[in-house]
Structures are given as C-alpha cells and as structure tokens.
C-alpha cells in the first residue's frame, strides 16, 4: 500500500474517496467532519436532521459526487461518543473505512487528518484492516484490496516528525500482517523447517543474523525437553535464533524474546478431542509474533540488543512419541515428569529460556499460546501477563497500554508450586485444572531463574473468532505492538 501526505485544500483534493468521522449527537459538525467546506456540511446537516447520519460507532454513510468537493466520494464514519474517543477508537474508525471502501471496489482513500498526532495510528490501522486470511482461496482478491492511502492535511502544517510517524505506522502494520500470515498458514505449509526458512528469509531481508539448529545440534546441546516433544513427529525440530545487535547499543540489557513455535499441537499421546483440533495450527503464534517484532525493530532501529529464540516442533502421537509418565532431562539439568503430553508448550519453552540465558540474554519475555485456562479467565480479548519481577511486568503493561493492546496481570505465587511437584522428578509438567494459566506460567518461570522474566499467554488473543467492521476474523498478531513499543521505550 502506497502512503503519502496531500497538502491541497480539502475542497480541491481529487481522490476516489475522502474520509472523515463524526461524533454521536452532532455528526455533521463534531469530529473531522468539522474540517469540510460549509457547502458540504450543509448537505450533511440535512442527512442528520432526517436521522440518516447519526455518528453511532462504525456507521458508514457514503455520498457520491459530494457538493463542494473534488473527491469522487465522501465517506463519513461514525466515531461514537466523543467523550469515549481515543486512539483505539480512531484505529477502529480508520479500519472500518478501509474495509467498507474496499468492499465496494475502491482501491484507495484520503483520510482527513483530525490532528497531526493521528498519522502513525491511521497508517497502521489501514494496513491491518486490509488483511484477510483467504490466501488459499482461488478467487481471492477480485481487486478488493487497497493500494493507496493518502493523509490529507488540508494545507495545515505537519508536526515535525510526521514523516517518521508515517514510516513507523507502515513498519508496524506490515510486521503485524507478516505475523498474521505466518499464524494463518496451515500446519502442512508451516512445518518447523518452513518456519525456520521464513525466519531466515526475514532476517536476511532486514539485515539480521539468523541461526538455525537442527536435530543434531538440539541433541548435542542436550535440549532434552524440546527433543522429547519432537520425538513423536516425522518433521525435524528446529531451534531458531535471530539476533538484532545494533551498533552503539549499550551492552545491557540483552532482551530475549522467546516464542512458542509448536507448528501443530495434536496433544500427542494425550490426544486432544477432534472437534477443534485444526485450530492448533496456530500454536506457533508466539514464535510468529517474535519474528514480526524483530522485523519491525530491524527497521525502526532502537538502540537495544535483542535475541529472538523460537523452539519449533510438532506435537504428535506415534510409536516414538513421548508418553505420560516419562521423565526427561531438560537443558538446564532439571528433570521433568510428563503427566500430560498436551502440556508441551511449557516443556519446549523450558529449553528455550535456558538457551536464551546461555546466549547472554539478561531479561526475558516469552509469548505463548500456553493454556486454554487463560481463555477461561480473560476470554479472547485480553492477554494474560505473569512474572515475579514487578518492575519488568510494569514496563510490559505500560507498553501494552500505549500500544493499545489489552493485557492484564494474573498472579504468580509460591503457594501454587505444590501443584506441579512431581513424586519422582524435579517438576511435573501439569498443575491440574485450578489456576491452570498460573501454574503453566510458573512452570516456564522456573527456567528463568533470577533473570527478570515476563510471560504473555496469548492463547485467547492470538485469534479473532468473529469479524468486526474494522478487521477480519482470524489471526490477530496481538502482542507485537507491545513488544515493539517496549523495545523502543527501553532504548529511549
Ligand atoms: N496449545 C495449547 C493451549 C491452547 C488451547 C492454545 C486453546 C490455544 C487455544 C496447549 O499446548 C495445551 O494443550 N494446554 C493444555 C494444558 C493442560 C494439559 C495442562 C490445556 O490448556 O488444556
Ligand atoms: Mn498442548
Ligand atoms: Zn500447545
């Protein structure tokens, strides 16, 4: 999508569609509609008086050959109550416009900037709205995608970093769509090998170092936990490492981003029910989000060292698969009794965290579709946040807030530890149903040791089950904007 500023007076701006938003109560006056010429607004006031223009959230009113404008169409999007308007709502309004117009075969539009600070959010939101999970539909497209977005200033001076804001919006929106593409891939097209290949290609394109470990190295480094999960699959496992090492960055922190990369989770011998097993092609969403975040920072260039680590394997039953009751030795030396082969995420993350520390990471964040229990607690709306180091947790929560991603801290507490004690090994890999998201998180945290660590359980938020006016259903890329924000904040 081509993106640029346009500075001519709004009345003279020739484009397929000019887009403004209006608020409930006085949709023809309040909001960016207020910037339209009087002649155009007079017409809108009539629409308002007959009740056709209400300003209710995401209402779309399309006018062809609008009076007083050079634009072919004028689209007024309802922005809801003005008291409730924030950057989250702004994104949704932009997304709604994008999806509404492309659905009618319009390939681009000019967004009337309400204020200059909108730039980043507008570009990002338009890119995110243009995503559909229909890659494998043969009649895909029909020309129904956006190819340009214009930011109309109406001749008002831009804030000094407007060009940079446009670029940030583009970089982050594209990175999030890259994550969504990866999550959307079915497991036959996203094996551990293919995930590693995608990581390598991305790293090469954006000038990062990438290292891929295969079965021999995984065994050689005694990654017994990753190895155990991988045993049941014919597809060879991979440990993916991507390094972002900018010149002039301080030696510390070295942030480790660890993403669960189970390319298909059948549950293994503790087989899942068939009904929604296909959804487990998304069990590498944590890994995909780490790759997307790395793609973004490689372009935004914050001065902070980052290492992405993704343990990638399938979790399948077979004659070679690991079994309930097995005791395995993780890379850390800690032994794990497997009580349920479906609690495989924490097992592969155990070795990934150990490896990240060995690579020199001094602060860790893991992202994982770890538990169904987090969805019971927080639904598909909010990501669960866990960690012992409150300062590090608070930084992540602050980044989530500015990034507009909903995240909520759940507790970790010594008293839950008994739940995943094993009678014969150091740890058991399940802690029972009660507080399942907490015991899952704490199990992973056992491998962080004293290193500050935050765990994000994205099992609920990785996927949208319903379509909204501003986004398709399917993979969300949730968590990426928080990571990018956190890393740029750390560098500032
Ligand atoms: N990948 C699943 C968790 C999951 C469930 C992600 C639904 C997305 C949607 C994970 O590996 C898993 O199976 N967890 C088990 C843990 C249990 C056996 C302790 C679960 O949540 O049931
Ligand atoms: Mn599982
Ligand atoms: Zn899983």
XYZ file of C-alpha atoms and ligand atoms in Angstrom:
516
model
C 0.000 0.000 0.000
C 1.452 3.329 -1.096
C 1.141 6.020 1.554
C 1.672 9.768 1.213
C 0.702 13.192 2.506
C -1.521 15.516 0.479
C -1.493 19.218 1.205
C -4.052 20.808 -1.133
C -7.222 22.374 0.348
C -9.741 19.613 1.074
C -12.211 21.002 -1.455
C -9.616 20.622 -4.244
C -8.307 17.197 -3.328
C -9.088 14.817 -6.181
C -9.262 11.201 -4.955
C -11.603 8.188 -5.165
C -12.852 8.832 -1.612
C -12.347 11.381 1.102
C -12.953 10.020 4.610
C -13.995 11.905 7.748
C -15.528 10.884 11.064
C -18.324 12.442 13.089
C -19.494 12.006 16.662
C -22.844 10.971 18.055
C -25.052 13.976 18.805
C -23.787 16.277 16.082
C -22.251 14.069 13.396
C -22.310 16.835 10.794
C -20.260 19.201 12.944
C -18.154 17.434 15.558
C -15.125 15.340 14.622
C -13.051 15.694 11.466
C -16.280 16.445 9.546
C -15.791 19.923 11.003
C -12.946 20.429 8.548
C -15.130 20.066 5.463
C -16.219 23.139 3.484
C -19.517 24.753 4.612
C -21.268 23.724 1.407
C -20.592 20.036 2.076
C -21.562 20.285 5.693
C -24.874 21.936 4.901
C -25.780 18.824 2.982
C -24.681 16.589 5.877
C -26.810 18.575 8.308
C -29.851 17.645 6.255
C -28.900 13.986 6.455
C -28.514 14.396 10.186
C -31.908 16.063 10.573
C -33.706 13.179 8.867
C -31.802 10.687 11.042
C -29.697 9.149 8.284
C -26.430 10.359 9.771
C -26.157 9.531 13.472
C -22.450 9.271 14.300
C -23.022 5.926 16.004
C -19.842 3.862 16.129
C -18.849 2.471 12.720
C -21.931 3.714 10.871
C -20.861 4.310 7.271
C -22.529 6.962 5.122
C -21.286 7.114 1.538
C -22.020 10.082 -0.673
C -21.226 10.129 -4.375
C -20.153 13.328 -6.115
C -20.353 15.315 -2.871
C -21.169 19.002 -3.108
C -18.181 21.311 -2.623
C -15.508 18.624 -3.042
C -13.278 17.423 -5.875
C -13.333 13.900 -4.429
C -15.441 11.276 -6.214
C -16.935 10.074 -2.938
C -17.238 11.247 0.641
C -17.415 8.667 3.424
C -18.500 9.697 6.904
C -17.744 7.100 9.567
C -19.466 7.230 12.945
C -16.995 7.507 15.816
C -19.461 7.060 18.684
C -19.490 9.255 21.754
C -16.865 11.983 21.688
C -16.080 11.540 25.419
C -15.069 7.944 24.716
C -12.935 8.700 21.674
C -9.309 7.603 21.972
C -6.573 6.267 19.735
C -8.046 2.764 19.927
C -11.379 4.021 18.609
C -9.588 6.086 15.979
C -7.884 2.932 14.673
C -11.222 1.169 14.531
C -12.793 4.052 12.622
C -9.947 4.036 10.084
C -10.180 0.252 9.759
C -13.930 0.463 9.218
C -13.466 2.986 6.410
C -10.821 0.811 4.784
C -12.904 -2.353 4.824
C -16.099 -0.579 3.801
C -14.499 1.072 0.782
C -12.521 -1.905 -0.469
C -15.653 -3.994 -0.248
C -17.053 -1.635 -2.897
C -14.036 -1.941 -5.143
C -12.468 1.374 -4.104
C -8.676 0.924 -4.112
C -7.626 3.891 -2.057
C -8.804 6.821 0.011
C -7.718 10.095 1.518
C -8.038 10.315 5.288
C -8.699 13.825 6.561
C -6.327 14.256 9.484
C -8.153 15.488 12.571
C -4.863 16.205 14.258
C -1.280 15.543 13.208
C -0.681 13.086 16.047
C -3.000 10.654 14.262
C -0.566 9.767 11.497
C 1.025 6.591 12.884
C -2.263 5.100 14.074
C -4.031 5.824 10.774
C -1.391 4.173 8.584
C -1.133 1.169 10.879
C -4.902 0.728 11.141
C -5.413 0.888 7.371
C -2.777 -1.807 6.822
C -4.268 -4.063 9.489
C -7.772 -3.645 8.091
C -6.589 -4.654 4.621
C -5.588 -8.127 5.857
C -7.715 -11.172 5.066
C -6.963 -14.782 5.966
C -8.034 -16.006 2.499
C -4.645 -16.747 0.956
C -5.734 -20.159 -0.312
C -8.985 -19.121 -1.899
C -8.508 -19.366 -5.633
C -10.840 -16.458 -6.434
C -9.064 -14.354 -3.821
C -8.872 -10.598 -4.244
C -11.284 -9.593 -7.010
C -9.381 -6.359 -6.869
C -10.715 -5.789 -3.378
C -7.543 -4.638 -1.734
C -6.263 -1.169 -1.016
C -3.277 0.060 -2.925
C -3.033 3.615 -1.674
C -3.702 5.733 1.375
C -3.424 9.488 1.443
C -3.174 11.619 4.546
C -4.890 14.903 3.821
C -3.638 17.853 5.846
C -5.927 20.397 4.157
C -2.854 22.634 3.959
C -2.175 22.758 7.697
C 1.433 22.456 8.813
C 2.560 18.987 9.851
C 4.227 18.176 13.142
C 7.992 17.856 12.631
C 8.158 14.068 12.850
C 5.115 13.362 10.660
C 7.185 11.562 8.000
C 8.773 9.379 10.673
C 5.346 8.657 12.169
C 4.065 7.567 8.758
C 7.065 5.258 8.412
C 6.547 3.796 11.929
C 2.909 3.090 11.123
C 3.897 1.343 7.910
C 6.649 -0.733 9.530
C 4.489 -1.882 12.445
C 1.362 -2.543 10.373
C 3.354 -4.601 7.841
C 5.131 -6.514 10.600
C 1.852 -7.372 12.292
C 0.425 -8.613 8.989
C 3.570 -10.720 8.489
C 2.887 -12.336 11.886
C -0.743 -12.898 10.912
C 0.281 -14.554 7.624
C 2.548 -16.956 9.489
C -0.110 -17.834 12.088
C -2.683 -18.341 9.355
C -0.615 -20.925 7.482
C -1.909 -24.468 7.876
C 0.467 -26.938 9.517
C 1.294 -28.679 6.213
C 2.661 -25.358 4.956
C 4.215 -24.281 8.240
C 6.366 -27.137 9.465
C 9.262 -26.377 11.837
C 11.549 -26.435 8.783
C 9.377 -23.944 6.876
C 9.038 -21.694 9.928
C 12.825 -21.605 10.163
C 13.092 -20.842 6.441
C 10.671 -17.926 6.815
C 12.687 -16.637 9.775
C 15.914 -16.895 7.784
C 14.443 -15.046 4.796
C 13.055 -12.275 7.003
C 16.358 -11.888 8.855
C 18.339 -11.744 5.604
C 15.974 -9.161 4.130
C 16.312 -6.857 7.126
C 19.990 -7.413 7.848
C 19.843 -9.578 10.946
C 21.867 -12.627 11.851
C 19.907 -15.882 11.946
C 21.000 -19.252 13.242
C 19.010 -22.444 12.844
C 19.695 -25.505 14.944
C 18.517 -28.887 13.650
C 18.104 -32.259 15.390
C 21.841 -32.967 15.681
C 22.580 -29.637 17.400
C 19.459 -29.875 19.565
C 20.625 -33.266 20.813
C 24.241 -32.157 21.033
C 23.306 -29.222 23.279
C 21.257 -31.605 25.434
C 17.954 -29.865 24.843
C 16.170 -32.892 26.229
C 12.849 -31.142 26.714
C 12.487 -29.852 23.160
C 13.777 -33.203 21.958
C 11.149 -35.128 23.942
C 8.255 -33.211 22.372
C 9.790 -33.528 18.902
C 10.228 -37.301 19.219
C 6.728 -38.146 18.008
C 6.966 -36.240 14.741
C 8.496 -37.142 11.388
C 9.219 -33.462 10.859
C 12.634 -32.480 12.240
C 12.619 -29.906 15.042
C 14.310 -26.519 14.793
C 15.613 -24.030 17.305
C 15.542 -20.629 15.602
C 17.720 -17.753 16.790
C 17.514 -14.242 15.302
C 19.900 -11.545 16.536
C 19.299 -7.793 16.424
C 22.593 -6.236 17.507
C 22.612 -2.537 16.596
C 25.797 -0.541 16.652
C 26.049 1.833 19.572
C 23.575 -0.059 21.770
C 24.525 -0.486 25.427
C 25.837 -3.931 26.410
C 22.830 -4.420 28.644
C 20.061 -5.251 28.648
C 20.084 -8.057 26.137
C 16.379 -8.743 25.744
C 15.407 -12.318 24.964
C 12.128 -12.699 23.085
C 11.090 -16.327 23.280
C 8.141 -17.526 21.206
C 6.425 -20.893 21.417
C 6.712 -22.490 17.985
C 4.516 -25.591 18.037
C 3.537 -25.764 14.367
C 0.818 -28.277 15.181
C -0.411 -29.378 18.595
C -2.468 -32.561 18.438
C -1.871 -33.068 22.147
C 0.391 -36.049 21.421
C -0.437 -39.328 23.224
C -2.742 -37.242 25.480
C -4.652 -36.564 22.271
C -6.964 -33.560 22.021
C -10.606 -34.016 21.009
C -11.069 -33.792 17.249
C -13.665 -31.052 17.192
C -11.402 -28.025 17.176
C -8.021 -29.649 16.754
C -7.487 -27.792 13.462
C -7.151 -24.578 15.450
C -3.862 -25.905 16.763
C -2.138 -24.862 13.532
C -1.926 -21.525 15.372
C 0.159 -22.908 18.230
C 3.219 -21.154 16.819
C 1.631 -17.706 17.255
C 4.148 -16.793 19.971
C 7.030 -17.565 17.621
C 5.369 -15.692 14.749
C 4.872 -12.642 16.962
C 8.533 -12.678 17.949
C 9.523 -12.799 14.259
C 7.160 -9.933 13.421
C 8.520 -7.830 16.277
C 12.080 -8.486 15.094
C 11.126 -7.459 11.549
C 9.768 -4.189 12.926
C 12.725 -3.284 15.139
C 15.201 -4.119 12.390
C 13.643 -1.167 10.529
C 12.903 1.153 13.446
C 16.431 0.621 14.801
C 16.074 1.215 18.563
C 19.438 1.031 20.315
C 18.846 -2.109 22.318
C 20.157 -5.638 21.863
C 17.547 -8.284 21.216
C 17.714 -12.025 20.632
C 14.673 -13.905 19.363
C 14.525 -17.598 20.261
C 11.881 -19.947 18.844
C 11.694 -23.632 19.717
C 9.817 -25.177 16.790
C 8.337 -28.652 16.572
C 5.118 -30.531 16.027
C 3.425 -32.349 18.923
C 2.128 -35.651 17.542
C 1.371 -39.143 18.755
C 3.371 -42.015 17.267
C 5.309 -45.102 18.277
C 8.215 -42.821 19.082
C 6.264 -40.107 20.880
C 6.951 -39.094 24.475
C 4.428 -40.551 26.894
C 2.645 -39.661 30.110
C 4.883 -40.841 32.942
C 8.137 -40.270 31.031
C 10.872 -38.407 32.860
C 13.047 -36.174 30.720
C 16.140 -34.101 31.464
C 15.943 -30.527 30.256
C 18.925 -28.495 29.033
C 19.053 -26.807 32.446
C 19.615 -30.171 34.123
C 16.208 -30.039 35.821
C 14.209 -33.235 35.356
C 10.554 -33.121 34.274
C 7.921 -35.796 34.756
C 5.440 -35.686 31.886
C 1.923 -36.088 33.236
C 0.178 -34.844 30.109
C 1.833 -34.706 26.688
C -0.567 -31.900 25.745
C 1.207 -29.555 28.167
C 4.053 -29.432 25.606
C 4.466 -25.660 25.347
C 5.992 -25.226 28.783
C 8.290 -28.173 28.051
C 9.809 -26.694 24.877
C 9.941 -23.238 26.476
C 11.991 -24.690 29.359
C 14.884 -25.341 26.982
C 14.325 -22.136 25.021
C 14.633 -19.995 28.170
C 17.746 -21.889 29.274
C 19.244 -21.429 25.812
C 18.363 -17.717 25.722
C 20.185 -17.180 29.015
C 23.150 -19.125 27.675
C 23.197 -16.815 24.633
C 23.562 -13.871 27.014
C 20.015 -12.567 27.497
C 19.669 -10.538 30.687
C 15.891 -10.003 30.543
C 13.308 -12.390 29.126
C 9.829 -12.185 27.658
C 8.110 -15.272 26.410
C 4.966 -15.316 24.277
C 2.999 -18.495 24.081
C -0.383 -19.976 23.279
C 0.147 -21.831 26.528
C -3.195 -22.643 28.148
C -6.882 -22.942 27.446
C -7.273 -21.758 31.034
C -6.198 -18.209 30.191
C -9.139 -18.015 27.785
C -11.482 -19.126 30.562
C -10.127 -16.290 32.701
C -9.739 -13.448 30.185
C -11.584 -14.524 27.037
C -10.270 -13.664 23.580
C -9.891 -10.003 24.423
C -7.083 -9.764 26.940
C -3.618 -11.321 27.129
C -2.540 -12.785 30.479
C 0.662 -11.302 31.914
C 2.788 -13.099 34.527
C 6.117 -12.521 36.250
C 7.919 -12.245 39.585
C 9.833 -9.088 38.777
C 7.172 -6.398 39.143
C 9.328 -3.684 37.594
C 9.700 -5.709 34.399
C 5.992 -6.638 34.438
C 5.078 -2.961 34.846
C 7.206 -1.986 31.857
C 5.403 -4.509 29.693
C 1.991 -3.396 30.947
C 2.857 0.247 30.288
C 3.978 -0.606 26.751
C 0.739 -2.543 26.181
C -1.309 0.441 27.311
C 0.384 2.865 24.914
C 0.263 0.316 22.123
C -3.494 -0.141 22.629
C -3.302 -3.882 23.329
C -5.340 -5.214 26.246
C -3.246 -7.077 28.783
C -3.912 -7.964 32.393
C -1.619 -9.246 35.105
C -2.510 -12.515 36.818
C -0.651 -13.615 39.929
C 2.313 -15.902 40.418
C 2.683 -17.139 43.979
C 4.790 -19.702 45.868
C 1.648 -21.376 47.133
C 0.812 -22.675 43.634
C 4.135 -24.524 43.435
C 2.877 -27.672 45.159
C 0.502 -28.207 42.250
C 3.296 -29.074 39.837
C 5.540 -31.018 42.195
C 6.456 -34.468 40.948
C 6.873 -37.528 43.141
C 9.814 -38.795 41.121
C 11.362 -35.769 39.331
C 12.127 -32.081 39.943
C 8.917 -30.855 38.327
C 5.736 -32.236 36.792
C 4.538 -30.661 33.548
C 0.952 -30.075 34.701
C -0.555 -28.495 37.771
C -4.160 -29.665 37.436
C -7.149 -27.624 36.349
C -7.365 -24.989 39.117
C -5.375 -21.928 38.163
C -4.090 -23.649 35.040
C -2.807 -20.459 33.390
C -0.864 -19.611 36.559
C 0.792 -22.994 37.070
C 1.652 -23.116 33.352
C 3.281 -19.718 33.571
C 5.126 -20.578 36.781
C 6.477 -23.795 35.283
C 8.037 -21.739 32.472
C 9.327 -19.204 35.005
C 11.202 -21.947 36.874
C 13.632 -21.918 33.939
C 14.189 -18.163 34.024
C 15.923 -18.439 37.397
C 16.967 -14.998 38.656
C 16.730 -13.366 35.227
C 13.830 -10.878 35.013
C 11.107 -12.636 33.062
C 7.606 -11.896 31.825
C 5.267 -14.455 30.312
C 2.449 -13.471 27.943
C -0.223 -16.129 27.465
C -1.783 -15.316 24.080
C -3.865 -18.499 23.743
C -7.068 -16.410 23.747
C -5.923 -13.312 21.887
C -3.999 -14.925 19.017
C -7.168 -15.441 17.003
C -10.376 -13.455 16.485
C -13.429 -15.681 16.269
C -15.658 -13.009 14.784
C -15.394 -10.396 12.085
C -15.646 -6.720 13.044
C -16.282 -3.741 10.756
C -12.572 -2.893 11.120
C -10.914 -6.298 10.917
C -11.340 -9.789 9.524
C -11.668 -12.776 11.738
C -8.597 -14.928 12.082
C -5.055 -14.273 13.250
C -4.595 -11.036 15.182
C -0.867 -10.557 15.739
C -1.750 -9.496 19.276
C 1.329 -8.733 21.376
C 3.531 -7.459 18.563
C 2.829 -3.771 19.117
C 3.523 -4.162 22.844
C 6.899 -5.768 22.156
C 7.892 -3.100 19.655
C 6.785 -0.333 21.994
C 8.646 -1.887 24.927
C 11.871 -2.183 22.944
C 11.719 1.365 21.610
C 10.887 2.639 25.131
C 13.855 0.708 26.545
C 16.172 2.338 24.030
C 14.878 5.848 24.699
N -1.685 -25.070 22.772
C -2.463 -25.481 23.897
C -3.230 -24.319 24.526
C -4.286 -23.669 23.696
C -5.611 -24.037 23.828
C -3.962 -22.669 22.793
C -6.585 -23.421 23.081
C -4.941 -22.053 22.035
C -6.256 -22.416 22.187
C -1.551 -26.075 24.962
O -0.449 -26.758 24.482
C -2.361 -27.035 25.751
O -2.794 -28.000 25.193
N -2.542 -26.782 27.029
C -3.287 -27.632 27.891
C -2.535 -27.750 29.187
C -3.077 -28.810 30.108
C -2.884 -30.175 29.509
C -2.360 -28.713 31.430
C -4.670 -27.015 28.097
O -4.781 -25.795 28.176
O -5.631 -27.777 28.107
Mn -0.910 -28.770 24.008
Zn 0.203 -26.185 22.621
